[in-house]
Short mmCIF file of C-alpha atoms and ligand atoms in Angstrom, two decimals:
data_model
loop_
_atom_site.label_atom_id
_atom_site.label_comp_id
_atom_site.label_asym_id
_atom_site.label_seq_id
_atom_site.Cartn_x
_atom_site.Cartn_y
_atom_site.Cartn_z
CA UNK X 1 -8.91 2.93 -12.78
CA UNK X 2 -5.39 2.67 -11.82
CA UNK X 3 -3.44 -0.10 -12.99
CA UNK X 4 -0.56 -1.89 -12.85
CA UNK X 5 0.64 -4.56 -15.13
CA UNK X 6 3.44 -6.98 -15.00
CA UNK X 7 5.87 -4.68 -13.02
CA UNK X 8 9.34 -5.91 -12.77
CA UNK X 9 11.95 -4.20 -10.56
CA UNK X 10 15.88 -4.63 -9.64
CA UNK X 11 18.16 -2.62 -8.03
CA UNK X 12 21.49 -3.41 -9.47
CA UNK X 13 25.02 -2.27 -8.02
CA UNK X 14 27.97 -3.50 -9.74
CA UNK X 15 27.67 -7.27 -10.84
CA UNK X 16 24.94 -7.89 -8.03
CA UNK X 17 20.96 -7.46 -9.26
CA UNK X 18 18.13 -8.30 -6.60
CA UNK X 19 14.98 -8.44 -7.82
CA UNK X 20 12.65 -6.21 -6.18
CA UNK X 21 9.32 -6.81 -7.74
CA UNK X 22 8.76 -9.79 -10.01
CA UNK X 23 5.39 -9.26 -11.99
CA UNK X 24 3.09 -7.40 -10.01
CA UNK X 25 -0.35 -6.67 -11.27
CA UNK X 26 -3.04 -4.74 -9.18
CA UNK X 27 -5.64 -2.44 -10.48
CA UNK X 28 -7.37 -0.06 -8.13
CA UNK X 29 -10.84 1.58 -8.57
CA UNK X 30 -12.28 4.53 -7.65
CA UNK X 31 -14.26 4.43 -3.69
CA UNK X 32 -12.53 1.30 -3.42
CA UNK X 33 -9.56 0.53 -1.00
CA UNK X 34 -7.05 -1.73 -2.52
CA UNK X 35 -4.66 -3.36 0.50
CA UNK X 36 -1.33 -4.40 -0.18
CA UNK X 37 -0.07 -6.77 2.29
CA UNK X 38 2.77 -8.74 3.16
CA UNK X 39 6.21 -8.68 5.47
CA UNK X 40 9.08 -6.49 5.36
CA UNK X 41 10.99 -7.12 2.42
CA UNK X 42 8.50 -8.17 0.38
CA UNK X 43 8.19 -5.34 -1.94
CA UNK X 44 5.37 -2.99 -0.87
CA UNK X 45 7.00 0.01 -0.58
CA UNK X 46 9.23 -0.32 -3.64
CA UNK X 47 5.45 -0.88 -5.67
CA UNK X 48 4.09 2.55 -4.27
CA UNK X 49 7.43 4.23 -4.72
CA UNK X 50 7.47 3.33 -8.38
CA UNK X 51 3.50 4.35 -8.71
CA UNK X 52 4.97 7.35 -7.36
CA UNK X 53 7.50 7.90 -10.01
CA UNK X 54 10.07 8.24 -6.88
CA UNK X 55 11.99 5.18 -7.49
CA UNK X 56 15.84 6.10 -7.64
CA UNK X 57 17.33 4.69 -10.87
CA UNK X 58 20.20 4.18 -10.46
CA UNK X 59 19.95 1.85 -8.46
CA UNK X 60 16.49 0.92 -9.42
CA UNK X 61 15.58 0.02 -12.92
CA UNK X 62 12.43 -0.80 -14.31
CA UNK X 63 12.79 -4.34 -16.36
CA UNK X 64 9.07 -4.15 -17.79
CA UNK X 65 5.57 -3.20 -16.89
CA UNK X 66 3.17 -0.63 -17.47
CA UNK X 67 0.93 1.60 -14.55
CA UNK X 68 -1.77 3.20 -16.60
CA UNK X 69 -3.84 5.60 -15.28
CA UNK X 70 -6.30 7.55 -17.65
CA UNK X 71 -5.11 5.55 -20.70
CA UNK X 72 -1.02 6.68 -20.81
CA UNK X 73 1.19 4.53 -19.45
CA UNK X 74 2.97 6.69 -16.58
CA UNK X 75 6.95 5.14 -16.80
CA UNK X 76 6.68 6.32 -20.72
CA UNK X 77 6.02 10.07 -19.73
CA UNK X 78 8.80 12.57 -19.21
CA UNK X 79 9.65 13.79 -15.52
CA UNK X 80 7.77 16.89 -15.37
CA UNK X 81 4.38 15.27 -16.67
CA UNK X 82 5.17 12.56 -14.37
CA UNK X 83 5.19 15.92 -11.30
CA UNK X 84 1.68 17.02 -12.58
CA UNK X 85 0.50 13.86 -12.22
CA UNK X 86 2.20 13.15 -8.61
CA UNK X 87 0.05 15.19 -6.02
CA UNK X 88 -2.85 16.12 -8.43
CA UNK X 89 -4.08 12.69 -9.54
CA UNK X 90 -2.06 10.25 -7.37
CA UNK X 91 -1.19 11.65 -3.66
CA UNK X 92 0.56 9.57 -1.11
CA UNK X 93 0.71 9.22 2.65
CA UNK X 94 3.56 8.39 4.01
CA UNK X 95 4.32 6.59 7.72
CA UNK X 96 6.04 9.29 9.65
CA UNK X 97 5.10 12.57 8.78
CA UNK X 98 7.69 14.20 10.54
CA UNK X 99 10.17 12.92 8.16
CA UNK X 100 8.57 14.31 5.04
CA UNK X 101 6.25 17.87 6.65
CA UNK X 102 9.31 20.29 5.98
CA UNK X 103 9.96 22.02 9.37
CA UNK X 104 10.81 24.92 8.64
CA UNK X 105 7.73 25.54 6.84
CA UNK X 106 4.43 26.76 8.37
CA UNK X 107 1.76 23.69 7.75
CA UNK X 108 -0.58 26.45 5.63
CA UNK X 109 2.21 27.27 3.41
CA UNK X 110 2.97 23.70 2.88
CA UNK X 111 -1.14 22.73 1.95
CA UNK X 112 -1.39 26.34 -0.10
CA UNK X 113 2.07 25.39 -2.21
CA UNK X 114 0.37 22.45 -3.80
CA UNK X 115 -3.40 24.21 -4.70
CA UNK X 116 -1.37 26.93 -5.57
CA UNK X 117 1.60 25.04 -8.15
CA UNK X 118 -1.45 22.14 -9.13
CA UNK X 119 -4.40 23.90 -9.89
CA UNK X 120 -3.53 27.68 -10.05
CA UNK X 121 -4.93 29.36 -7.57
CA UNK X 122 -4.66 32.61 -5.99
CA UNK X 123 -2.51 33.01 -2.06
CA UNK X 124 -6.26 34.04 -1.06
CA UNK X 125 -8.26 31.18 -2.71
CA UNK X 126 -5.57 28.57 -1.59
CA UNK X 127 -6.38 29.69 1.98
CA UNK X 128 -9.69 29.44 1.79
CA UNK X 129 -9.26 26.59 0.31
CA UNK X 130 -6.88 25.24 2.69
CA UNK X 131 -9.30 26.34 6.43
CA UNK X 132 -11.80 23.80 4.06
CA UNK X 133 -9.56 20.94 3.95
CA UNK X 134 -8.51 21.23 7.43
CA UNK X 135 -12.38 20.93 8.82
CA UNK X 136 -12.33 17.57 6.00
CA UNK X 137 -9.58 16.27 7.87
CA UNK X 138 -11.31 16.70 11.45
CA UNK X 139 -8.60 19.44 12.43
CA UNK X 140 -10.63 22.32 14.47
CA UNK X 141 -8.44 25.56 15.03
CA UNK X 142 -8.12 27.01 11.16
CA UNK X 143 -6.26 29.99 10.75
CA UNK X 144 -4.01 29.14 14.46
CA UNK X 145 -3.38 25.50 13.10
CA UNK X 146 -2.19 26.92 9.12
CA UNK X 147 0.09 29.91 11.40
CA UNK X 148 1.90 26.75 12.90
CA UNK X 149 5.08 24.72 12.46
CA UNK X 150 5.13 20.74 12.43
CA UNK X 151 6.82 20.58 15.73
CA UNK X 152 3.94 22.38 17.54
CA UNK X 153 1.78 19.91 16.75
CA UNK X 154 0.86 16.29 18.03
CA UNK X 155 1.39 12.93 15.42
CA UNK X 156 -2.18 12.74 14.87
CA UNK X 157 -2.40 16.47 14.31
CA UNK X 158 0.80 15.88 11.89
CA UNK X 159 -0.46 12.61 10.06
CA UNK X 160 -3.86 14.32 9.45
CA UNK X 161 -1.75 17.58 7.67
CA UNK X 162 -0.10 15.02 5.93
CA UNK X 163 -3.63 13.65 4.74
CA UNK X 164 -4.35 17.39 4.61
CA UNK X 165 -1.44 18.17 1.79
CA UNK X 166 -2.26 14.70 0.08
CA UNK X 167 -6.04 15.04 -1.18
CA UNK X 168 -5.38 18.98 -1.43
CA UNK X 169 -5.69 18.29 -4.92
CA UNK X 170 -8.36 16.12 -5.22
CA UNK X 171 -6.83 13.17 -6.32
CA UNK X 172 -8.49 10.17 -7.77
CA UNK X 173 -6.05 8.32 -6.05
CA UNK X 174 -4.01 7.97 -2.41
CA UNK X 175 -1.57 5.75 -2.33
CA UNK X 176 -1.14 5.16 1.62
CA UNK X 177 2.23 3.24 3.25
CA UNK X 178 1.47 2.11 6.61
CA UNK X 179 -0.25 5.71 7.64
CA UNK X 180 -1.13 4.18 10.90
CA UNK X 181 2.26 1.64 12.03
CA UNK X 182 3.69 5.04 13.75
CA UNK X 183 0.71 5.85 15.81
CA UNK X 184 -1.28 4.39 18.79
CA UNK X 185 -4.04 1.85 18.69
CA UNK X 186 -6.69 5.11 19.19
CA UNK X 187 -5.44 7.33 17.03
CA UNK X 188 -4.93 4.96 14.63
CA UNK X 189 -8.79 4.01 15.07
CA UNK X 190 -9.28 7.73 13.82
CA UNK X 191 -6.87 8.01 10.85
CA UNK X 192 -8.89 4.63 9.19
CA UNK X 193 -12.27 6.37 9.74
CA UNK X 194 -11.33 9.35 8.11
CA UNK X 195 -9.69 7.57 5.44
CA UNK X 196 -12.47 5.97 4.57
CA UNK X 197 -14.77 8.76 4.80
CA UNK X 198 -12.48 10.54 2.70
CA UNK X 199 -12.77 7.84 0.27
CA UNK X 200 -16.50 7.97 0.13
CA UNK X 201 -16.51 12.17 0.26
CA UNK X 202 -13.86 12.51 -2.65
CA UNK X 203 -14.49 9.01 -4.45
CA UNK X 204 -11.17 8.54 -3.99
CA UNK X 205 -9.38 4.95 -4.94
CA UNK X 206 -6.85 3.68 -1.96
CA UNK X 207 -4.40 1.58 -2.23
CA UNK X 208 -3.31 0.59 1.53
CA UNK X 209 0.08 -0.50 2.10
CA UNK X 210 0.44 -2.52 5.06
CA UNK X 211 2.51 -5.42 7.26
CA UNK X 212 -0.93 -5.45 9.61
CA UNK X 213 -4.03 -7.60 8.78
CA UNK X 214 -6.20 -6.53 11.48
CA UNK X 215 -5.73 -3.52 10.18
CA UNK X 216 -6.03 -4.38 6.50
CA UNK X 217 -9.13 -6.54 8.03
CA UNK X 218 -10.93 -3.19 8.46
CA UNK X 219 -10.15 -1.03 6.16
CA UNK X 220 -10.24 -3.16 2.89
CA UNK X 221 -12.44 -3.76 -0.27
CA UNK X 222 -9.88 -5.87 -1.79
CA UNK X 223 -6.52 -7.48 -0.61
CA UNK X 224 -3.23 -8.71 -2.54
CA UNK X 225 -0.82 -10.71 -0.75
CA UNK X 226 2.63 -10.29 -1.76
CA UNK X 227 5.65 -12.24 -0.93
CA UNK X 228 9.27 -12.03 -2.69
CA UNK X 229 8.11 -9.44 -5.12
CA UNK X 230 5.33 -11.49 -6.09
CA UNK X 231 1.13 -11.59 -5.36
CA UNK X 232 0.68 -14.91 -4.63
CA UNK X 233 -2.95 -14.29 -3.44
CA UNK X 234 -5.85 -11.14 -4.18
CA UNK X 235 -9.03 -11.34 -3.78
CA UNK X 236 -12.24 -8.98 -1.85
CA UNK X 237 -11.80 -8.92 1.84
CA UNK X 238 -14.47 -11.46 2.82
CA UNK X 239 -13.09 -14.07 0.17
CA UNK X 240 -9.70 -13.65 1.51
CA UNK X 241 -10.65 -13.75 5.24
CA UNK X 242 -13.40 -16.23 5.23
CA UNK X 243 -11.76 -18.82 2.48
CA UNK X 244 -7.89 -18.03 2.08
CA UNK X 245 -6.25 -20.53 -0.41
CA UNK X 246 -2.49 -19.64 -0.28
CA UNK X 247 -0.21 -21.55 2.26
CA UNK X 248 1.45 -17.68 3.29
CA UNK X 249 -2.01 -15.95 3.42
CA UNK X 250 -3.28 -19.12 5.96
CA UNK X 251 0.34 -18.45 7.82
CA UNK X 252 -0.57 -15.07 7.92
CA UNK X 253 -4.03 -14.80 9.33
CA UNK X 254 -3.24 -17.94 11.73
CA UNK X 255 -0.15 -15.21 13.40
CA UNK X 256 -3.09 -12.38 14.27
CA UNK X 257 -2.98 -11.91 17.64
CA UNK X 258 -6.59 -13.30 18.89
CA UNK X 259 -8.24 -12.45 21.81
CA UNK X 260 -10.15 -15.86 21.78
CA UNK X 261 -6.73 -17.60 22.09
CA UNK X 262 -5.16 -15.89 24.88
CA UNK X 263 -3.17 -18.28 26.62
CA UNK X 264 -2.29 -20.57 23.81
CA UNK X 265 1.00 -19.93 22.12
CA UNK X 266 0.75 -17.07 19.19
CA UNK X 267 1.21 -18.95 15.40
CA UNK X 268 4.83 -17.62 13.81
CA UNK X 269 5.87 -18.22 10.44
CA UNK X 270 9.37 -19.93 10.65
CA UNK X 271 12.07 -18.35 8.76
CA UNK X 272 11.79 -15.19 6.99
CA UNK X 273 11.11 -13.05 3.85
CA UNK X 274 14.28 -14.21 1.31
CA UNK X 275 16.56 -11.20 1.07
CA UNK X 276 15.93 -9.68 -2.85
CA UNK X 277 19.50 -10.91 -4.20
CA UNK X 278 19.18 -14.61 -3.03
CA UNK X 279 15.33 -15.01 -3.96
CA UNK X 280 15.00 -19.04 -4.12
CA UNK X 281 13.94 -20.85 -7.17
CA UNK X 282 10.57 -22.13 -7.53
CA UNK X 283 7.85 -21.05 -5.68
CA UNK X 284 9.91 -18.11 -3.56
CA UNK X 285 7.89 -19.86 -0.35
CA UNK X 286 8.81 -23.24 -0.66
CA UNK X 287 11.57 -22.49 2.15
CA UNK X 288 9.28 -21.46 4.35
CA UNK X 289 6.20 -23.58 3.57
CA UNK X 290 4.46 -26.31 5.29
CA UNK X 291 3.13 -28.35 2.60
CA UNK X 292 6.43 -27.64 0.05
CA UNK X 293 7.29 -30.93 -2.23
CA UNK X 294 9.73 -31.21 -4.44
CA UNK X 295 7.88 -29.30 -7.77
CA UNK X 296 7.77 -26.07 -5.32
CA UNK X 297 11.46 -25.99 -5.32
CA UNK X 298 11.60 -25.92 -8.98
CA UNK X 299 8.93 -24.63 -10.73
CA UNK X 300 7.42 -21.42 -10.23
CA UNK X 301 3.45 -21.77 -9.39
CA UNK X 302 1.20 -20.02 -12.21
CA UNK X 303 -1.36 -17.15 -10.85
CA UNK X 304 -4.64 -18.83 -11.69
CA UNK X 305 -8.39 -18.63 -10.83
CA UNK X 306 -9.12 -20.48 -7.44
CA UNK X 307 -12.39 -19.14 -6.07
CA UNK X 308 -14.97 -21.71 -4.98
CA UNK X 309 -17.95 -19.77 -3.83
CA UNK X 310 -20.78 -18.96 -6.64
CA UNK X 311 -20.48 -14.94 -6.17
CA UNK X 312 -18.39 -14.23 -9.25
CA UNK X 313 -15.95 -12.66 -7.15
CA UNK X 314 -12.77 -13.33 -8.88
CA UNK X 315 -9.68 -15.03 -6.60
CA UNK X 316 -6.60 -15.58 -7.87
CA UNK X 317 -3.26 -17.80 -6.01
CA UNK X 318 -0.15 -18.67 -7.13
CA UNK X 319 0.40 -22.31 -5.59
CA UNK X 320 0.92 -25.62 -6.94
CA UNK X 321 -1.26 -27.09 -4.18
CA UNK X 322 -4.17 -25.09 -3.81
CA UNK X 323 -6.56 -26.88 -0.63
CA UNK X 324 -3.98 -29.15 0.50
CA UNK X 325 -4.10 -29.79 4.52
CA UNK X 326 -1.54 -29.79 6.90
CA UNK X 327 -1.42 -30.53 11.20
CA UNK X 328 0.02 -27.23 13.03
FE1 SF4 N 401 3.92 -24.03 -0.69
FE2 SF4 N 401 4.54 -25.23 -2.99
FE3 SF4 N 401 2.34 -23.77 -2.79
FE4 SF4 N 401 4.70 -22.60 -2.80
S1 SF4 N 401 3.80 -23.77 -4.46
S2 SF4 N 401 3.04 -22.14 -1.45
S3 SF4 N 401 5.92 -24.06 -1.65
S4 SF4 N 401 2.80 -25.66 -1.70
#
């Protein structure tokens, strides 16, 4: 299990703070996929940088919070633990490959320098290794596709090297940031299935960043919601599809395009995510939300238990009026 308790982030230059992340918790399992969801600006990326140990401090700084993953706490250990730890039990996949395959590097070299650096293998066993991996990650061509460079080959071909270098390791966990925004609607089709058979063939934990819950829809075990550096709503798929509780997760499912309502004007959410410095007080939302009264704009909502189905399936919201209607 990965987890992550009571993060808080800021990035602070001179005399101005904004507060990045205010008290995330998430755990992740094993074969499960974990999805992270929520608008620009709302602090995704900043929670898998920091799982990442990538965060730049300065300006970042970590107020409080633990991730623990095999009972250490992984912001207590020193940077070059922290590198062990980065590709060989946490791996990440990033949007746009091209920005982070090194071009000037043949795609085998860059999959062999990891099996080679993590787990000590020979030039010949890492290529051996390496023609495996690539039939794993539905790439036919072996030895001509490890003799290339990223520019000779297509975004889907580049995304699944990317995959490629990721689980080269084996890592019990991938920590995925909108893998699929960059590509088309088919080839993003094909990078979720082989996510999630990779999930199933390695037993591999995923947490799935992502502004898209169609997407999110299909890939997930388990969803957070996050707005203004905060969940405000996680629970398993279903629960959160079928019976969603928070006014910004209803907002949010209401805006997915549906083919059923073509014709009839698409659902936005008015306003958007509060910038990081100016975060409001209260419930964060309470700007944006339909139902907002007076307590929202003062007192922040606790995260408490809100599932009413007899499953046992825990679901947790942050909102001081849980169920309350409203007219569109
Ligand atoms: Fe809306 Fe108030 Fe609930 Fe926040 S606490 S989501 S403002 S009703």
């Amino acid at each position: 299990m990965l987890e992550i308790k009571n993060l808080n982030i800021s990035f602070v230059q001179g005399e101005k703070e904004a507060n990045a992340l205010r008290g995330i918790s998430l755990s992740l399992k094993r074969n499960e996929v974990h999805s992270l969801v929520g608008e620009s600006g709302s602090g995704k990326t900043v929670t898998s940088t920091c799982i990442m140990g990538l965060l730049p401090t300065p300006p970042g700084r970590i107020n409080s919070g633990q991730i623990i993953l095999n009972n250490q706490d992984l912001l207590l250990l020193e940077e070059k633990d922290q590198r062990q730890i980065r590709g060989k039990e946490i791996a990440m996949v990033f949007q746009e490959p091209a920005r982070y395959l090194n071009p000037t590097l043949k795609v085998g070299d860059q999959i062999t320098e990891m099996l080679i650096l993590h787990l000590g293998m020979s030039n010949i066993e890492a290529v051996d290794r390496a023609l495996e991996i690539l039939e794993l990650v539905g790439l036919e061509g072996g030895k001509r596709i490890l003799d290339s460079y990223p520019h000779e080959l297509s975004g889907g071909m580049k995304q699944r090297i990317m995959i490629a270098i990721a689980i080269s390791c084996n890592p019990a966990f991938l920590i995925a940031d909108e893998p699929t925004t960059a590509l088309d609607v088919t080839l993003q089709l094909q990078i979720l299935n082989l996510m999630l058979s990779l999930k199933n063939t390695l037993d591999m934990g995923i947490l799935f960043i992502s502004h898209d819950l169609r997407v999110v829809h299909d890939i997930s075990d388990w969803v957070s919601v996050i707005y203004a550096g905060r969940i405000v709503e996680s629970t398993s798929r279903k629960e959160l599809f079928t019976n969603p509780k928070h006014p910004y997760t209803r907002l949010l499912l209401e805006s997915i395009p549906d083919a059923d309502k073509r014709g009839q004007r698409l659902q936005t959410i008015p306003g958007k995510v509060p910038d990081a410095e100016n975060i409001p007080g209260g419930c964060a939302f309470h700007t944006r939300c339909p139902i907002a009264e007076d307590i929202c704009k003062t007192d922040l909502p606790e995260t408490k238990e809100v599932g009413s189905d007899n499953s046992g399936t825990s679901h947790t919201a942050a909102c001081h009026f849980i169920g309350k209607q409203w007219k569109n």
